[in-house]
């Protein structure tokens, strides 16, 4: 029987997850169904949609904005990385209708850095700009790669302080940033509106990689700003999106898809 998967979101019509997961299925010559499911933005509506899907035999689900916290609260058990992130982007059905919540965003970023971009985080000084769900989710997987240090900087300084205490990393305000970093990750949602966070240009001097978690058809404003001020390479978050999807797929099906060919296909315009 064809196994069924879905992504819950609001909005969700734009989601690239169905195409990505079909490309993964092709790698293992499997036939799967992967749909998009819209739900109203309340915990009750989200929970009802999730129950309907799994009661109907669904084999796994992804969760995107704005439901990652709702999914965290709904899950009956959590992976360590979901607990660290306080957010769930992957639901896995267990016995007796129970659900396990995981968070694959961080490993998605780490796989993109290592397998696509070819940059190791080991011994690197990393600056993370932003302290929302995505930033929170990537810190533990980045720390596992033994960087020299991680600094987090956020518009609301207090949120960065909370992350710094939770993960024993540094927090700085934009005004305090005064030195270069090897890898700079924009984990703000500013790129949606072409907003570049107010980081001083010095941070990009000698920077090996400036990474924007946001993705678009062209380089984001943040990527262009970083390149103008010295970043040797820039990348957007499409590879992270494919990487997080690959880890979800592995959790559901026990097959680890290759991400590089899928990123390449998606960049080739076959994703619209
Ligand atoms: P959240 O809403 O949880 O957090 C948003 C963060 O951005 C907060 O730190 C917020 O600061 C900051 N922010 C928002 N607007 C601005 C601005 N104009 N200037 C400076 N800082 C700003 O979002 P997420 O963490 O879930 O997502 C962040 C980004 O990561 C989004 O662009 C999202 O699309 C992307 N993402 C990409 C993924 C991928 O697979 N490629 C996966 C997950 C996320 P404050 O605390 O002050 O409000």
mmCIF file of C-alpha atoms and ligand atoms in Angstrom:
data_model
loop_
_atom_site.group_PDB
_atom_site.id
_atom_site.type_symbol
_atom_site.label_atom_id
_atom_site.label_comp_id
_atom_site.label_asym_id
_atom_site.label_seq_id
_atom_site.Cartn_x
_atom_site.Cartn_y
_atom_site.Cartn_z
ATOM 1 C CA UNK A 1 0.000 0.000 0.000
ATOM 2 C CA UNK A 2 1.296 3.481 -0.852
ATOM 3 C CA UNK A 3 2.350 5.270 2.330
ATOM 4 C CA UNK A 4 0.959 8.738 2.937
ATOM 5 C CA UNK A 5 2.787 11.796 4.274
ATOM 6 C CA UNK A 6 1.865 15.466 4.535
ATOM 7 C CA UNK A 7 3.089 18.895 5.577
ATOM 8 C CA UNK A 8 0.894 21.034 7.834
ATOM 9 C CA UNK A 9 1.183 24.803 7.412
ATOM 10 C CA UNK A 10 -0.683 28.100 7.144
ATOM 11 C CA UNK A 11 -0.093 29.140 4.432
ATOM 12 C CA UNK A 12 1.111 25.912 2.856
ATOM 13 C CA UNK A 13 0.366 26.164 -0.873
ATOM 14 C CA UNK A 14 3.925 27.409 -1.519
ATOM 15 C CA UNK A 15 5.588 24.466 0.249
ATOM 16 C CA UNK A 16 8.272 22.671 -1.732
ATOM 17 C CA UNK A 17 8.133 19.622 0.547
ATOM 18 C CA UNK A 18 5.963 17.462 -1.769
ATOM 19 C CA UNK A 19 8.452 17.809 -4.652
ATOM 20 C CA UNK A 20 11.439 17.237 -2.378
ATOM 21 C CA UNK A 21 9.976 14.061 -0.861
ATOM 22 C CA UNK A 22 8.993 12.674 -4.263
ATOM 23 C CA UNK A 23 12.616 13.156 -5.381
ATOM 24 C CA UNK A 24 13.745 11.226 -2.271
ATOM 25 C CA UNK A 25 11.256 8.434 -3.024
ATOM 26 C CA UNK A 26 12.668 8.172 -6.543
ATOM 27 C CA UNK A 27 16.125 7.561 -5.022
ATOM 28 C CA UNK A 28 14.849 4.377 -3.354
ATOM 29 C CA UNK A 29 12.487 3.516 -6.251
ATOM 30 C CA UNK A 30 9.527 3.830 -3.896
ATOM 31 C CA UNK A 31 6.066 5.183 -4.498
ATOM 32 C CA UNK A 32 4.759 7.557 -1.799
ATOM 33 C CA UNK A 33 1.963 10.089 -1.505
ATOM 34 C CA UNK A 34 2.967 13.469 -0.024
ATOM 35 C CA UNK A 35 0.361 16.231 0.255
ATOM 36 C CA UNK A 36 0.004 19.730 1.747
ATOM 37 C CA UNK A 37 -2.525 20.199 4.571
ATOM 38 C CA UNK A 38 -3.811 23.647 5.510
ATOM 39 C CA UNK A 39 -5.155 24.166 9.034
ATOM 40 C CA UNK A 40 -6.595 27.198 10.770
ATOM 41 C CA UNK A 41 -4.099 28.902 13.059
ATOM 42 C CA UNK A 42 -5.344 27.649 16.447
ATOM 43 C CA UNK A 43 -4.015 24.765 18.556
ATOM 44 C CA UNK A 44 -7.423 23.069 18.351
ATOM 45 C CA UNK A 45 -7.694 23.266 14.557
ATOM 46 C CA UNK A 46 -4.115 22.069 14.149
ATOM 47 C CA UNK A 47 -4.631 19.153 16.568
ATOM 48 C CA UNK A 48 -7.841 18.128 14.788
ATOM 49 C CA UNK A 49 -6.122 18.165 11.386
ATOM 50 C CA UNK A 50 -3.233 16.075 12.730
ATOM 51 C CA UNK A 51 -5.616 13.536 14.308
ATOM 52 C CA UNK A 52 -7.629 13.221 11.099
ATOM 53 C CA UNK A 53 -4.467 12.580 9.113
ATOM 54 C CA UNK A 54 -2.993 9.935 11.418
ATOM 55 C CA UNK A 55 -6.335 8.262 12.203
ATOM 56 C CA UNK A 56 -6.682 7.893 8.445
ATOM 57 C CA UNK A 57 -3.445 5.913 8.268
ATOM 58 C CA UNK A 58 -0.867 8.671 7.636
ATOM 59 C CA UNK A 59 2.721 7.452 8.016
ATOM 60 C CA UNK A 60 4.428 10.728 8.941
ATOM 61 C CA UNK A 61 4.076 14.502 8.795
ATOM 62 C CA UNK A 62 6.145 17.639 8.549
ATOM 63 C CA UNK A 63 5.106 20.808 10.316
ATOM 64 C CA UNK A 64 5.942 24.289 9.111
ATOM 65 C CA UNK A 65 5.042 27.836 10.177
ATOM 66 C CA UNK A 66 3.155 28.685 12.314
ATOM 67 C CA UNK A 67 2.618 25.246 13.884
ATOM 68 C CA UNK A 68 6.012 24.094 15.205
ATOM 69 C CA UNK A 69 5.205 25.032 18.820
ATOM 70 C CA UNK A 70 1.699 23.573 18.615
ATOM 71 C CA UNK A 71 3.235 20.345 17.309
ATOM 72 C CA UNK A 72 5.667 20.362 20.223
ATOM 73 C CA UNK A 73 2.767 20.584 22.657
ATOM 74 C CA UNK A 74 0.764 17.922 20.803
ATOM 75 C CA UNK A 75 3.529 15.295 20.649
ATOM 76 C CA UNK A 76 3.398 12.561 23.316
ATOM 77 C CA UNK A 77 7.186 12.148 23.350
ATOM 78 C CA UNK A 78 10.111 14.195 22.042
ATOM 79 C CA UNK A 79 13.623 13.676 20.734
ATOM 80 C CA UNK A 80 16.451 15.428 22.582
ATOM 81 C CA UNK A 81 16.838 17.916 19.726
ATOM 82 C CA UNK A 82 13.101 18.698 19.747
ATOM 83 C CA UNK A 83 13.322 19.350 23.488
ATOM 84 C CA UNK A 84 16.340 21.628 22.961
ATOM 85 C CA UNK A 85 14.570 23.514 20.165
ATOM 86 C CA UNK A 86 11.208 23.670 21.941
ATOM 87 C CA UNK A 87 9.697 23.077 18.503
ATOM 88 C CA UNK A 88 8.708 20.081 16.361
ATOM 89 C CA UNK A 89 8.872 19.937 12.564
ATOM 90 C CA UNK A 90 8.485 16.145 12.194
ATOM 91 C CA UNK A 91 5.753 13.898 13.586
ATOM 92 C CA UNK A 92 6.213 10.144 13.663
ATOM 93 C CA UNK A 93 3.290 7.813 14.511
ATOM 94 C CA UNK A 94 3.841 5.378 17.390
ATOM 95 C CA UNK A 95 1.685 2.568 18.805
ATOM 96 C CA UNK A 96 -1.841 3.333 20.062
ATOM 97 C CA UNK A 97 -2.192 6.659 18.265
ATOM 98 C CA UNK A 98 0.705 8.281 20.115
ATOM 99 C CA UNK A 99 3.013 10.704 18.293
ATOM 100 C CA UNK A 100 6.748 11.329 18.571
ATOM 101 C CA UNK A 101 7.979 14.840 17.830
ATOM 102 C CA UNK A 102 11.411 15.529 16.374
ATOM 103 C CA UNK A 103 13.181 18.594 15.029
ATOM 104 C CA UNK A 104 15.334 18.091 11.937
ATOM 105 C CA UNK A 105 16.034 21.746 11.052
ATOM 106 C CA UNK A 106 19.434 21.786 12.750
ATOM 107 C CA UNK A 107 20.747 18.593 11.202
ATOM 108 C CA UNK A 108 19.411 19.905 7.877
ATOM 109 C CA UNK A 109 21.650 22.956 8.170
ATOM 110 C CA UNK A 110 24.659 20.878 9.250
ATOM 111 C CA UNK A 111 24.201 18.463 6.315
ATOM 112 C CA UNK A 112 23.903 21.395 3.902
ATOM 113 C CA UNK A 113 27.101 22.951 5.253
ATOM 114 C CA UNK A 114 29.020 19.670 5.112
ATOM 115 C CA UNK A 115 27.667 17.891 2.027
ATOM 116 C CA UNK A 116 26.610 20.714 -0.295
ATOM 117 C CA UNK A 117 28.718 23.680 0.617
ATOM 118 C CA UNK A 118 31.712 21.663 1.819
ATOM 119 C CA UNK A 119 32.539 23.661 4.929
ATOM 120 C CA UNK A 120 33.233 22.143 8.331
ATOM 121 C CA UNK A 121 32.138 23.959 11.485
ATOM 122 C CA UNK A 122 35.052 22.464 13.438
ATOM 123 C CA UNK A 123 37.171 25.192 15.070
ATOM 124 C CA UNK A 124 35.168 27.954 13.358
ATOM 125 C CA UNK A 125 33.857 31.065 15.067
ATOM 126 C CA UNK A 126 30.147 31.154 14.285
ATOM 127 C CA UNK A 127 27.779 34.115 14.554
ATOM 128 C CA UNK A 128 24.051 33.349 14.588
ATOM 129 C CA UNK A 129 21.828 36.382 13.989
ATOM 130 C CA UNK A 130 18.317 35.831 15.336
ATOM 131 C CA UNK A 131 17.047 33.858 18.310
ATOM 132 C CA UNK A 132 13.713 32.443 17.155
ATOM 133 C CA UNK A 133 12.729 28.819 16.623
ATOM 134 C CA UNK A 134 15.138 28.216 13.747
ATOM 135 C CA UNK A 135 18.146 29.621 15.641
ATOM 136 C CA UNK A 136 17.240 27.600 18.721
ATOM 137 C CA UNK A 137 17.000 24.428 16.615
ATOM 138 C CA UNK A 138 20.432 24.703 15.003
ATOM 139 C CA UNK A 139 22.575 25.430 18.055
ATOM 140 C CA UNK A 140 22.799 21.871 19.428
ATOM 141 C CA UNK A 141 23.708 20.264 16.055
ATOM 142 C CA UNK A 142 26.273 23.016 15.406
ATOM 143 C CA UNK A 143 27.841 22.505 18.843
ATOM 144 C CA UNK A 144 28.132 18.775 18.029
ATOM 145 C CA UNK A 145 30.513 19.773 15.203
ATOM 146 C CA UNK A 146 33.012 21.308 17.727
ATOM 147 C CA UNK A 147 33.148 24.937 16.589
ATOM 148 C CA UNK A 148 35.644 27.311 18.273
ATOM 149 C CA UNK A 149 32.638 29.269 19.562
ATOM 150 C CA UNK A 150 29.095 30.347 18.847
ATOM 151 C CA UNK A 151 27.818 33.881 19.407
ATOM 152 C CA UNK A 152 24.134 34.698 19.138
ATOM 153 C CA UNK A 153 22.839 38.194 18.489
ATOM 154 C CA UNK A 154 19.194 39.234 18.347
ATOM 155 C CA UNK A 155 17.029 42.349 17.929
ATOM 156 C CA UNK A 156 15.426 41.500 21.287
ATOM 157 C CA UNK A 157 18.619 41.079 23.280
ATOM 158 C CA UNK A 158 16.933 39.235 26.143
ATOM 159 C CA UNK A 159 15.977 36.305 23.879
ATOM 160 C CA UNK A 160 19.605 35.929 22.824
ATOM 161 C CA UNK A 161 20.637 35.944 26.510
ATOM 162 C CA UNK A 162 18.207 33.115 27.235
ATOM 163 C CA UNK A 163 19.687 31.008 24.409
ATOM 164 C CA UNK A 164 23.216 31.806 25.557
ATOM 165 C CA UNK A 165 22.430 30.549 29.050
ATOM 166 C CA UNK A 166 20.602 27.438 27.827
ATOM 167 C CA UNK A 167 23.421 26.325 25.496
ATOM 168 C CA UNK A 168 26.459 27.896 27.250
ATOM 169 C CA UNK A 169 27.310 30.097 24.257
ATOM 170 C CA UNK A 170 27.958 33.867 23.939
ATOM 171 C CA UNK A 171 25.285 36.526 23.480
ATOM 172 C CA UNK A 172 26.056 39.996 22.117
ATOM 173 C CA UNK A 173 24.000 42.978 21.064
ATOM 174 C CA UNK A 174 24.392 44.376 17.532
ATOM 175 C CA UNK A 175 26.286 47.329 19.057
ATOM 176 C CA UNK A 176 28.743 45.001 20.800
ATOM 177 C CA UNK A 177 29.712 43.072 17.646
ATOM 178 C CA UNK A 178 33.203 44.306 16.744
ATOM 179 C CA UNK A 179 35.174 41.474 15.167
ATOM 180 C CA UNK A 180 35.079 39.091 12.170
ATOM 181 C CA UNK A 181 33.445 35.635 12.233
ATOM 182 C CA UNK A 182 34.224 32.597 10.051
ATOM 183 C CA UNK A 183 30.607 31.531 9.502
ATOM 184 C CA UNK A 184 27.656 33.935 9.842
ATOM 185 C CA UNK A 185 24.132 32.545 9.822
ATOM 186 C CA UNK A 186 21.142 34.816 9.334
ATOM 187 C CA UNK A 187 18.350 33.104 11.269
ATOM 188 C CA UNK A 188 16.080 36.161 11.327
ATOM 189 C CA UNK A 189 12.918 36.349 9.288
ATOM 190 C CA UNK A 190 14.020 39.790 8.032
ATOM 191 C CA UNK A 191 14.860 38.561 4.523
ATOM 192 C CA UNK A 192 11.170 38.053 3.885
ATOM 193 C CA UNK A 193 10.941 41.875 3.735
ATOM 194 C CA UNK A 194 14.464 42.521 2.389
ATOM 195 C CA UNK A 195 15.550 43.685 5.880
ATOM 196 C CA UNK A 196 19.235 43.202 6.628
ATOM 197 C CA UNK A 197 19.936 42.900 10.369
ATOM 198 C CA UNK A 198 22.044 45.821 11.644
ATOM 199 C CA UNK A 199 25.355 43.979 11.946
ATOM 200 C CA UNK A 200 28.523 46.065 11.529
ATOM 201 C CA UNK A 201 30.378 45.271 8.238
ATOM 202 C CA UNK A 202 33.495 44.196 10.215
ATOM 203 C CA UNK A 203 31.846 40.844 11.021
ATOM 204 C CA UNK A 204 32.131 39.838 7.327
ATOM 205 C CA UNK A 205 35.825 40.622 6.989
ATOM 206 C CA UNK A 206 37.515 37.312 6.109
ATOM 207 C CA UNK A 207 34.190 35.503 6.571
ATOM 208 C CA UNK A 208 34.258 32.077 4.874
ATOM 209 C CA UNK A 209 30.502 31.755 4.567
ATOM 210 C CA UNK A 210 27.481 34.001 5.097
ATOM 211 C CA UNK A 211 24.385 31.802 5.192
ATOM 212 C CA UNK A 212 20.793 33.023 4.994
ATOM 213 C CA UNK A 213 18.249 30.459 6.208
ATOM 214 C CA UNK A 214 15.691 32.174 3.997
ATOM 215 C CA UNK A 215 15.617 31.070 0.362
ATOM 216 C CA UNK A 216 14.448 32.767 -2.785
ATOM 217 C CA UNK A 217 15.037 32.596 -6.530
ATOM 218 C CA UNK A 218 17.769 35.257 -6.309
ATOM 219 C CA UNK A 219 20.445 36.034 -3.723
ATOM 220 C CA UNK A 220 18.829 37.645 -0.688
ATOM 221 C CA UNK A 221 19.609 41.211 0.383
ATOM 222 C CA UNK A 222 21.547 39.772 3.340
ATOM 223 C CA UNK A 223 23.668 37.614 1.002
ATOM 224 C CA UNK A 224 24.459 40.605 -1.219
ATOM 225 C CA UNK A 225 25.312 42.787 1.805
ATOM 226 C CA UNK A 226 27.618 40.076 3.168
ATOM 227 C CA UNK A 227 29.417 39.621 -0.167
ATOM 228 C CA UNK A 228 29.890 43.404 -0.529
ATOM 229 C CA UNK A 229 31.564 43.502 2.881
ATOM 230 C CA UNK A 230 33.985 40.619 2.495
ATOM 231 C CA UNK A 231 32.185 37.265 2.777
ATOM 232 C CA UNK A 232 33.999 34.802 0.498
ATOM 233 C CA UNK A 233 30.872 32.705 -0.058
ATOM 234 C CA UNK A 234 27.176 33.110 0.477
ATOM 235 C CA UNK A 235 24.346 30.585 0.477
ATOM 236 C CA UNK A 236 20.612 30.564 1.010
ATOM 237 C CA UNK A 237 18.544 28.055 2.997
ATOM 238 C CA UNK A 238 17.309 25.804 0.186
ATOM 239 C CA UNK A 239 19.912 23.185 1.061
ATOM 240 C CA UNK A 240 18.819 23.344 4.712
ATOM 241 C CA UNK A 241 15.226 22.813 3.623
ATOM 242 C CA UNK A 242 16.240 19.726 1.642
ATOM 243 C CA UNK A 243 18.487 18.560 4.493
ATOM 244 C CA UNK A 244 15.750 18.771 7.125
ATOM 245 C CA UNK A 245 13.382 16.945 4.775
ATOM 246 C CA UNK A 246 15.957 14.181 4.250
ATOM 247 C CA UNK A 247 16.233 13.599 7.985
ATOM 248 C CA UNK A 248 12.431 13.448 8.322
ATOM 249 C CA UNK A 249 12.342 10.935 5.478
ATOM 250 C CA UNK A 250 14.978 8.822 7.228
ATOM 251 C CA UNK A 251 13.023 8.884 10.488
ATOM 252 C CA UNK A 252 9.853 7.715 8.731
ATOM 253 C CA UNK A 253 11.294 5.209 6.274
ATOM 254 C CA UNK A 254 14.793 4.243 7.424
ATOM 255 C CA UNK A 255 16.282 5.388 4.104
ATOM 256 C CA UNK A 256 18.735 8.315 4.063
ATOM 257 C CA UNK A 257 18.330 10.289 0.826
ATOM 258 C CA UNK A 258 21.227 12.103 -0.824
ATOM 259 C CA UNK A 259 20.584 15.824 -0.646
ATOM 260 C CA UNK A 260 22.995 17.291 -3.228
ATOM 261 C CA UNK A 261 21.164 15.998 -6.353
ATOM 262 C CA UNK A 262 17.834 17.131 -4.933
ATOM 263 C CA UNK A 263 19.140 20.657 -4.222
ATOM 264 C CA UNK A 264 20.523 20.732 -7.740
ATOM 265 C CA UNK A 265 17.199 19.669 -9.283
ATOM 266 C CA UNK A 266 15.283 22.211 -7.197
ATOM 267 C CA UNK A 267 17.678 24.981 -8.264
ATOM 268 C CA UNK A 268 17.199 23.952 -11.870
ATOM 269 C CA UNK A 269 13.699 25.386 -11.808
ATOM 270 C CA UNK A 270 11.858 22.068 -11.671
ATOM 271 C CA UNK A 271 10.366 23.071 -8.326
ATOM 272 C CA UNK A 272 7.678 25.485 -9.382
HETATM 273 P P1 LIG B 1 10.781 33.158 14.365
HETATM 274 O O1 LIG B 1 9.593 33.999 14.081
HETATM 275 O O2 LIG B 1 10.758 32.131 15.427
HETATM 276 O O3 LIG B 1 12.026 34.137 14.721
HETATM 277 C C1 LIG B 1 12.268 35.274 13.945
HETATM 278 C C2 LIG B 1 13.609 35.901 14.370
HETATM 279 O O4 LIG B 1 13.916 36.939 13.437
HETATM 280 C C3 LIG B 1 13.585 36.532 15.748
HETATM 281 O O5 LIG B 1 14.853 36.379 16.326
HETATM 282 C C4 LIG B 1 13.298 38.010 15.432
HETATM 283 O O6 LIG B 1 13.786 38.891 16.406
HETATM 284 C C5 LIG B 1 14.099 38.164 14.182
HETATM 285 N N1 LIG B 1 13.630 39.245 13.287
HETATM 286 C C6 LIG B 1 12.464 39.310 12.633
HETATM 287 N N2 LIG B 1 12.440 40.412 11.848
HETATM 288 C C7 LIG B 1 13.621 41.052 12.018
HETATM 289 C C8 LIG B 1 14.186 42.235 11.486
HETATM 290 N N3 LIG B 1 13.523 42.995 10.608
HETATM 291 N N4 LIG B 1 15.434 42.567 11.863
HETATM 292 C C9 LIG B 1 16.110 41.820 12.747
HETATM 293 N N5 LIG B 1 15.624 40.673 13.305
HETATM 294 C C10 LIG B 1 14.394 40.312 12.934
HETATM 295 O O7 LIG B 1 11.166 32.528 12.935
HETATM 296 P P2 LIG B 1 12.027 31.187 12.670
HETATM 297 O O8 LIG B 1 13.154 31.164 13.620
HETATM 298 O O9 LIG B 1 11.134 30.025 12.575
HETATM 299 O O10 LIG B 1 12.554 31.458 11.164
HETATM 300 C C11 LIG B 1 13.594 32.386 10.927
HETATM 301 C C12 LIG B 1 13.990 32.320 9.447
HETATM 302 O O11 LIG B 1 14.531 31.048 9.150
HETATM 303 C C13 LIG B 1 12.819 32.534 8.474
HETATM 304 O O12 LIG B 1 13.295 33.319 7.384
HETATM 305 C C14 LIG B 1 12.496 31.143 8.009
HETATM 306 O O13 LIG B 1 11.951 31.152 6.700
HETATM 307 C C15 LIG B 1 13.881 30.509 8.007
HETATM 308 N N6 LIG B 1 13.833 29.043 8.162
HETATM 309 C C16 LIG B 1 14.379 28.291 7.167
HETATM 310 C C17 LIG B 1 14.401 26.933 7.233
HETATM 311 C C18 LIG B 1 14.995 26.141 6.125
HETATM 312 O O14 LIG B 1 14.836 24.924 6.091
HETATM 313 N N7 LIG B 1 15.711 26.792 5.218
HETATM 314 C C19 LIG B 1 13.837 26.219 8.388
HETATM 315 C C20 LIG B 1 13.291 27.089 9.411
HETATM 316 C C21 LIG B 1 13.305 28.460 9.275
HETATM 317 P P3 LIG B 1 12.934 39.284 17.707
HETATM 318 O O15 LIG B 1 13.169 38.178 18.717
HETATM 319 O O16 LIG B 1 13.495 40.581 18.121
HETATM 320 O O17 LIG B 1 11.486 39.361 17.264
#
